[in-house]
Tab-separated table of C-alpha atoms in Angstrom:
chain	number	residue	atom	x	y	z
A	1	ILE	CA	-23.199	20.675	42.347
A	2	THR	CA	-23.171	18.670	39.101
A	3	MET	CA	-26.819	19.474	38.361
A	4	ARG	CA	-26.187	23.177	38.947
A	5	LEU	CA	-23.293	23.095	36.484
A	6	VAL	CA	-25.400	21.325	33.841
A	7	THR	CA	-28.221	23.822	34.327
A	8	ALA	CA	-25.836	26.782	33.973
A	9	LEU	CA	-24.337	25.392	30.766
A	10	PHE	CA	-27.805	24.745	29.314
A	11	THR	CA	-28.889	28.298	30.138
A	12	ALA	CA	-25.765	29.708	28.497
A	13	LEU	CA	-26.385	27.708	25.319
A	14	LEU	CA	-29.955	28.979	25.147
A	15	ALA	CA	-28.718	32.555	25.469
A	16	LEU	CA	-26.255	32.113	22.591
A	17	THR	CA	-28.724	30.410	20.233
A	18	PRO	CA	-30.441	33.632	18.987
A	19	LEU	CA	-27.025	35.169	18.214
A	20	ALA	CA	-25.922	32.119	16.256
A	21	THR	CA	-29.200	32.009	14.348
A	22	HIS	CA	-28.961	35.718	13.543
A	23	ALA	CA	-25.377	35.328	12.276
A	24	ALA	CA	-26.380	32.403	10.099
A	25	GLU	CA	-29.253	34.391	8.576
A	26	ALA	CA	-27.133	37.532	7.873
A	27	PRO	CA	-26.852	37.968	4.095
A	28	ALA	CA	-23.367	37.642	2.593
A	29	ARG	CA	-21.925	40.803	1.075
A	30	GLU	CA	-22.268	40.862	-2.695
A	31	SER	CA	-18.939	40.395	-4.450
A	32	ALA	CA	-17.740	42.942	-6.999
A	33	TYR	CA	-17.969	40.269	-9.692
A	34	ASP	CA	-21.589	39.444	-8.813
A	35	ARG	CA	-22.497	43.125	-8.747
A	36	VAL	CA	-20.901	43.715	-12.171
A	37	MET	CA	-22.744	40.727	-13.617
A	38	ARG	CA	-26.042	41.828	-12.060
A	39	THR	CA	-25.837	45.441	-13.236
A	40	GLY	CA	-23.793	44.959	-16.397
A	41	THR	CA	-21.560	47.846	-15.282
A	42	LEU	CA	-17.973	48.024	-14.031
A	43	ARG	CA	-17.496	51.036	-11.762
A	44	CYS	CA	-14.004	52.414	-12.310
A	45	GLY	CA	-12.093	54.525	-9.860
A	46	TYR	CA	-9.437	56.510	-11.705
A	47	ILE	CA	-6.508	58.865	-11.325
A	48	VAL	CA	-5.887	61.507	-13.976
A	49	ILE	CA	-2.404	60.738	-15.329
A	50	PRO	CA	-1.916	61.540	-19.030
A	51	PRO	CA	-1.541	59.684	-21.327
A	52	HIS	CA	-2.986	56.786	-19.327
A	53	VAL	CA	-6.097	58.606	-18.091
A	54	ILE	CA	-7.113	62.031	-19.404
A	55	LYS	CA	-10.148	64.031	-18.309
A	56	ASP	CA	-11.344	67.110	-20.159
A	57	PRO	CA	-11.680	69.825	-17.469
A	58	ASN	CA	-14.555	71.475	-19.327
A	59	THR	CA	-16.682	68.551	-20.495
A	60	GLY	CA	-15.536	65.779	-18.175
A	61	ALA	CA	-14.969	63.550	-21.211
A	62	MET	CA	-12.556	60.689	-20.532
A	63	SER	CA	-9.783	59.531	-22.871
A	64	GLY	CA	-6.306	58.033	-22.712
A	65	VAL	CA	-4.622	54.670	-23.146
A	66	ILE	CA	-6.314	53.023	-20.146
A	67	VAL	CA	-9.688	54.593	-20.905
A	68	ASP	CA	-9.630	53.291	-24.485
A	69	MET	CA	-8.486	49.870	-23.260
A	70	MET	CA	-11.222	49.590	-20.639
A	71	ASN	CA	-13.916	50.723	-23.059
A	72	GLU	CA	-12.755	48.132	-25.610
A	73	ALA	CA	-12.536	45.427	-22.950
A	74	ALA	CA	-16.091	46.277	-21.864
A	75	LYS	CA	-17.323	45.752	-25.435
A	76	LEU	CA	-15.710	42.320	-25.533
A	77	LEU	CA	-17.265	41.441	-22.163
A	78	GLU	CA	-20.655	42.929	-23.115
A	79	ILE	CA	-20.720	45.262	-20.125
A	80	LYS	CA	-20.417	49.020	-19.612
A	81	VAL	CA	-17.748	51.087	-17.863
A	82	GLU	CA	-18.780	53.836	-15.455
A	83	TRP	CA	-16.016	56.285	-14.541
A	84	ALA	CA	-17.418	56.523	-11.065
A	85	GLU	CA	-14.885	58.255	-8.819
A	86	GLU	CA	-11.641	60.163	-9.099
A	87	VAL	CA	-9.289	58.956	-6.382
A	88	GLY	CA	-5.705	59.617	-5.341
A	89	TRP	CA	-2.852	57.208	-4.728
A	90	GLY	CA	-3.445	57.548	-1.014
A	91	ASN	CA	-7.022	56.174	-1.025
A	92	THR	CA	-7.167	53.556	-3.798
A	93	VAL	CA	-7.194	50.695	-1.296
A	94	GLU	CA	-9.930	52.381	0.743
A	95	ALA	CA	-12.090	52.876	-2.376
A	96	LEU	CA	-11.797	49.188	-3.279
A	97	LYS	CA	-12.257	47.800	0.235
A	98	GLY	CA	-15.236	50.074	0.855
A	99	GLY	CA	-16.968	48.885	-2.316
A	100	ARG	CA	-17.232	52.393	-3.745
A	101	VAL	CA	-15.635	51.155	-6.989
A	102	ASP	CA	-15.068	47.742	-8.562
A	103	ALA	CA	-11.623	48.477	-9.984
A	104	ILE	CA	-8.934	51.154	-10.082
A	105	CYS	CA	-8.665	51.803	-13.810
A	106	VAL	CA	-5.262	53.389	-14.200
A	107	ASN	CA	-1.751	52.067	-14.775
A	108	TYR	CA	-1.718	50.573	-11.283
A	109	TRP	CA	1.822	49.371	-10.626
A	110	MET	CA	2.016	45.861	-9.205
A	111	ASN	CA	4.007	46.201	-5.988
A	112	PRO	CA	4.240	44.298	-2.701
A	113	VAL	CA	3.275	47.254	-0.508
A	114	GLU	CA	-0.254	47.408	-1.955
A	115	GLY	CA	-0.281	43.766	-3.002
A	116	ARG	CA	-1.114	42.893	0.613
A	117	PHE	CA	-4.474	44.659	0.266
A	118	VAL	CA	-5.510	44.596	-3.396
A	119	GLY	CA	-5.509	42.296	-6.404
A	120	PHE	CA	-4.056	43.008	-9.830
A	121	SER	CA	-5.056	42.213	-13.382
A	122	MET	CA	-2.503	40.773	-15.769
A	123	PRO	CA	0.078	43.378	-16.946
A	124	PHE	CA	-0.732	45.197	-20.174
A	125	TYR	CA	2.592	47.101	-20.320
A	126	TYR	CA	5.513	47.942	-18.056
A	127	SER	CA	6.262	51.379	-16.642
A	128	THR	CA	9.842	52.368	-15.912
A	129	VAL	CA	10.991	54.724	-13.161
A	130	GLY	CA	13.910	57.121	-13.344
A	131	ALA	CA	15.731	59.329	-10.841
A	132	TYR	CA	15.372	63.009	-11.758
A	133	VAL	CA	17.625	65.826	-10.556
A	134	ARG	CA	18.258	69.409	-11.626
A	135	ALA	CA	20.182	69.673	-14.874
A	136	ASP	CA	23.154	71.350	-13.199
A	137	ASP	CA	23.288	68.928	-10.238
A	138	HIS	CA	26.173	66.459	-10.635
A	139	ARG	CA	26.177	64.942	-7.152
A	140	PHE	CA	24.598	61.722	-8.450
A	141	ASP	CA	26.600	61.215	-11.641
A	142	ALA	CA	28.516	58.285	-10.117
A	143	GLY	CA	25.411	56.722	-8.556
A	144	LEU	CA	22.615	57.395	-6.093
A	145	ALA	CA	24.544	56.475	-2.926
A	146	PRO	CA	24.794	60.157	-1.793
A	147	LEU	CA	20.990	60.225	-1.584
A	148	ASN	CA	21.068	58.087	1.576
A	149	ASP	CA	21.615	61.072	3.818
A	150	PRO	CA	19.196	63.090	6.002
A	151	THR	CA	20.240	66.303	4.242
A	152	MET	CA	18.889	64.940	0.937
A	153	LYS	CA	15.226	65.599	0.191
A	154	VAL	CA	13.137	63.335	-2.074
A	155	ALA	CA	9.877	64.776	-3.450
A	156	THR	CA	6.859	62.468	-3.507
A	157	VAL	CA	3.056	62.456	-3.429
A	158	GLU	CA	1.208	60.728	-0.596
A	159	GLY	CA	0.702	57.058	-1.443
A	160	SER	CA	2.815	57.137	-4.608
A	161	ILE	CA	5.632	54.755	-5.407
A	162	SER	CA	8.368	57.414	-5.317
A	163	GLY	CA	8.138	57.568	-1.533
A	164	VAL	CA	8.170	53.765	-1.318
A	165	ILE	CA	11.363	53.577	-3.397
A	166	ALA	CA	13.018	56.259	-1.280
A	167	ARG	CA	12.192	54.483	1.981
A	168	GLN	CA	13.202	51.068	0.675
A	169	ASP	CA	16.476	51.999	-1.016
A	170	TYR	CA	17.562	55.190	0.795
A	171	PRO	CA	16.034	55.038	4.279
A	172	ARG	CA	18.147	57.883	5.661
A	173	ALA	CA	16.960	60.387	3.037
A	174	THR	CA	14.287	62.925	3.974
A	175	VAL	CA	10.995	62.312	2.162
A	176	SER	CA	8.993	65.454	1.361
A	177	THR	CA	5.383	64.397	0.786
A	178	LEU	CA	2.786	66.386	-1.151
A	179	PRO	CA	-0.932	65.827	-0.354
A	180	ASN	CA	-3.018	63.073	-1.919
A	181	LEU	CA	-4.665	64.087	-5.249
A	182	THR	CA	-1.730	66.394	-6.072
A	183	ASP	CA	-0.800	66.161	-9.756
A	184	THR	CA	2.053	63.667	-9.784
A	185	SER	CA	4.069	65.859	-12.159
A	186	GLN	CA	4.346	68.347	-9.277
A	187	VAL	CA	7.229	66.296	-7.834
A	188	LEU	CA	9.308	67.164	-10.914
A	189	LEU	CA	8.526	70.837	-10.388
A	190	GLU	CA	9.621	70.524	-6.754
A	191	VAL	CA	13.046	69.354	-7.939
A	192	SER	CA	13.383	71.863	-10.769
A	193	THR	CA	12.670	74.769	-8.404
A	194	GLY	CA	15.135	73.551	-5.767
A	195	LYS	CA	12.555	72.514	-3.172
A	196	ALA	CA	13.818	68.927	-3.350
A	197	ASP	CA	17.053	67.286	-4.453
A	198	LEU	CA	15.632	64.335	-6.371
A	199	THR	CA	12.444	62.493	-7.236
A	200	PHE	CA	11.627	59.071	-8.607
A	201	ALA	CA	9.151	59.440	-11.467
A	202	ASP	CA	7.499	57.567	-14.282
A	203	ASN	CA	9.855	57.976	-17.244
A	204	PHE	CA	7.090	58.947	-19.652
A	205	MET	CA	6.049	61.764	-17.337
A	206	GLY	CA	9.691	62.729	-16.882
A	207	GLN	CA	10.324	62.860	-20.621
A	208	GLN	CA	7.213	64.981	-21.162
A	209	PHE	CA	8.230	67.407	-18.416
A	210	MET	CA	11.752	67.801	-19.795
A	211	ALA	CA	10.427	68.386	-23.314
A	212	ALA	CA	8.196	71.177	-22.010
A	213	ASN	CA	10.875	72.567	-19.672
A	214	PRO	CA	14.229	72.249	-21.443
A	215	SER	CA	17.448	72.389	-19.435
A	216	LYS	CA	15.609	72.084	-16.100
A	217	LEU	CA	15.958	68.406	-15.210
A	218	ARG	CA	17.784	65.268	-16.256
A	219	ASN	CA	17.346	61.577	-15.588
A	220	VAL	CA	20.524	60.166	-14.022
A	221	THR	CA	19.376	56.553	-14.539
A	222	VAL	CA	18.617	56.585	-18.262
A	223	ASP	CA	20.491	53.348	-18.979
A	224	HIS	CA	19.292	51.489	-15.890
A	225	PRO	CA	15.776	52.372	-14.651
A	226	VAL	CA	15.364	52.350	-10.890
A	227	ARG	CA	12.296	50.117	-11.253
A	228	ALA	CA	10.203	48.509	-13.987
A	229	PHE	CA	6.669	47.870	-12.745
A	230	PRO	CA	3.957	45.783	-14.387
A	231	SER	CA	1.079	48.159	-15.156
A	232	THR	CA	-2.231	46.588	-14.171
A	233	ILE	CA	-5.789	47.367	-13.134
A	234	GLY	CA	-6.237	47.367	-9.347
A	235	LEU	CA	-8.948	45.001	-8.080
A	236	PRO	CA	-10.521	44.129	-4.729
A	237	SER	CA	-8.517	41.491	-2.888
A	238	GLY	CA	-9.730	37.928	-3.455
A	239	GLU	CA	-11.907	38.718	-6.487
A	240	VAL	CA	-10.650	35.804	-8.610
A	241	GLN	CA	-13.683	35.706	-10.922
A	242	LEU	CA	-13.479	39.439	-11.613
A	243	LYS	CA	-9.759	39.168	-12.387
A	244	THR	CA	-10.334	36.192	-14.699
A	245	MET	CA	-13.039	38.074	-16.581
A	246	ILE	CA	-10.936	41.212	-17.074
A	247	ASP	CA	-7.823	39.218	-17.987
A	248	SER	CA	-9.744	37.323	-20.647
A	249	ALA	CA	-10.441	40.633	-22.391
A	250	PHE	CA	-6.901	41.968	-21.891
A	251	VAL	CA	-5.446	38.861	-23.548
A	252	GLN	CA	-7.391	39.741	-26.696
A	253	LEU	CA	-6.354	43.410	-26.522
A	254	LEU	CA	-2.683	42.470	-26.140
A	255	TYR	CA	-2.420	39.729	-28.731
A	256	SER	CA	-4.544	41.503	-31.350
A	257	GLY	CA	-2.181	44.489	-31.207
A	258	PHE	CA	-4.825	46.842	-29.755
A	259	VAL	CA	-2.621	47.889	-26.822
A	260	ASP	CA	0.399	48.590	-29.057
A	261	ARG	CA	-1.709	50.618	-31.481
A	262	THR	CA	-3.243	52.603	-28.632
A	263	LEU	CA	0.159	53.424	-27.124
A	264	THR	CA	1.357	54.556	-30.558
A	265	ARG	CA	-1.743	56.702	-31.064
A	266	TYR	CA	-1.006	58.542	-27.817
A	267	ASN	CA	2.673	58.985	-28.814
A	268	VAL	CA	4.036	56.835	-25.997
A	269	PRO	CA	7.669	55.864	-26.772
A	270	ALA	CA	8.912	52.340	-26.091
A	271	SER	CA	11.857	53.868	-24.221
A	272	ALA	CA	9.475	55.036	-21.483
A	273	ILE	CA	6.887	52.262	-21.413
A	274	TYR	CA	7.914	48.722	-22.275
A	275	ARG	CA	5.565	46.628	-24.392
A	276	VAL	CA	4.450	43.126	-23.377
A	277	ALA	CA	5.993	40.427	-25.554
A	278	ARG	CA	3.676	37.726	-26.865
A	279	PRO	CA	4.545	34.537	-24.969
A	280	TYR	CA	4.417	32.334	-28.066
A	281	GLU	CA	6.998	34.368	-30.001
């Protein structure tokens, strides 16, 4: 009986040996950092959100605060930027994990929901979020507590932070979700036309919308933003070398004043987007 058992174990080991050898010989997947260094090109996924990322609908030319920053960072790093794929908030993680792009080059807000799946560069500014309602709606003047009710509808875009805030802070509210790749300013239009009661939106976008559509909306959290998120570049999870490389360029852009000058050039007020203070001041 003992010899039979030994023979069976030996046979099983022989059967597994080709599988083990094959696994050992399988080539490791190339990291995003290694691919960027090999090709000299950083493939950016992007979301069109003026003034951060702007795309000319006729020529396809790219501009905006983030675009100028990434192009300048690429010069410092002696690489090129390829604006490879337009994505939506609902598939940024998929684009990174699938290797279709090396980074999400937009003002990617550092948050714990996506932080489980992606990495982040150092912050280059901070984006604030306000709560926007119709101009004649006074239900939230004393606070947002009435929003936590199933009869209240919050407008959001699939994968965007407005839905996350609603579910975290007001779980009983009804979340009305627009499809991925919808222009994020559409949530403000949903509120202004009465299709939703409230939305959480980037304050720069909110200010721009109200300037273009006077007496339609108001921000009921002007003095106390609902959130202030570090704006970063989204990176594949675990890509420490890629993050270090990009951060090394961002440090120069921040401390040389390039980021401040770029925000000023695109008429971005400090009341909507907070600047990063130099740590040595």
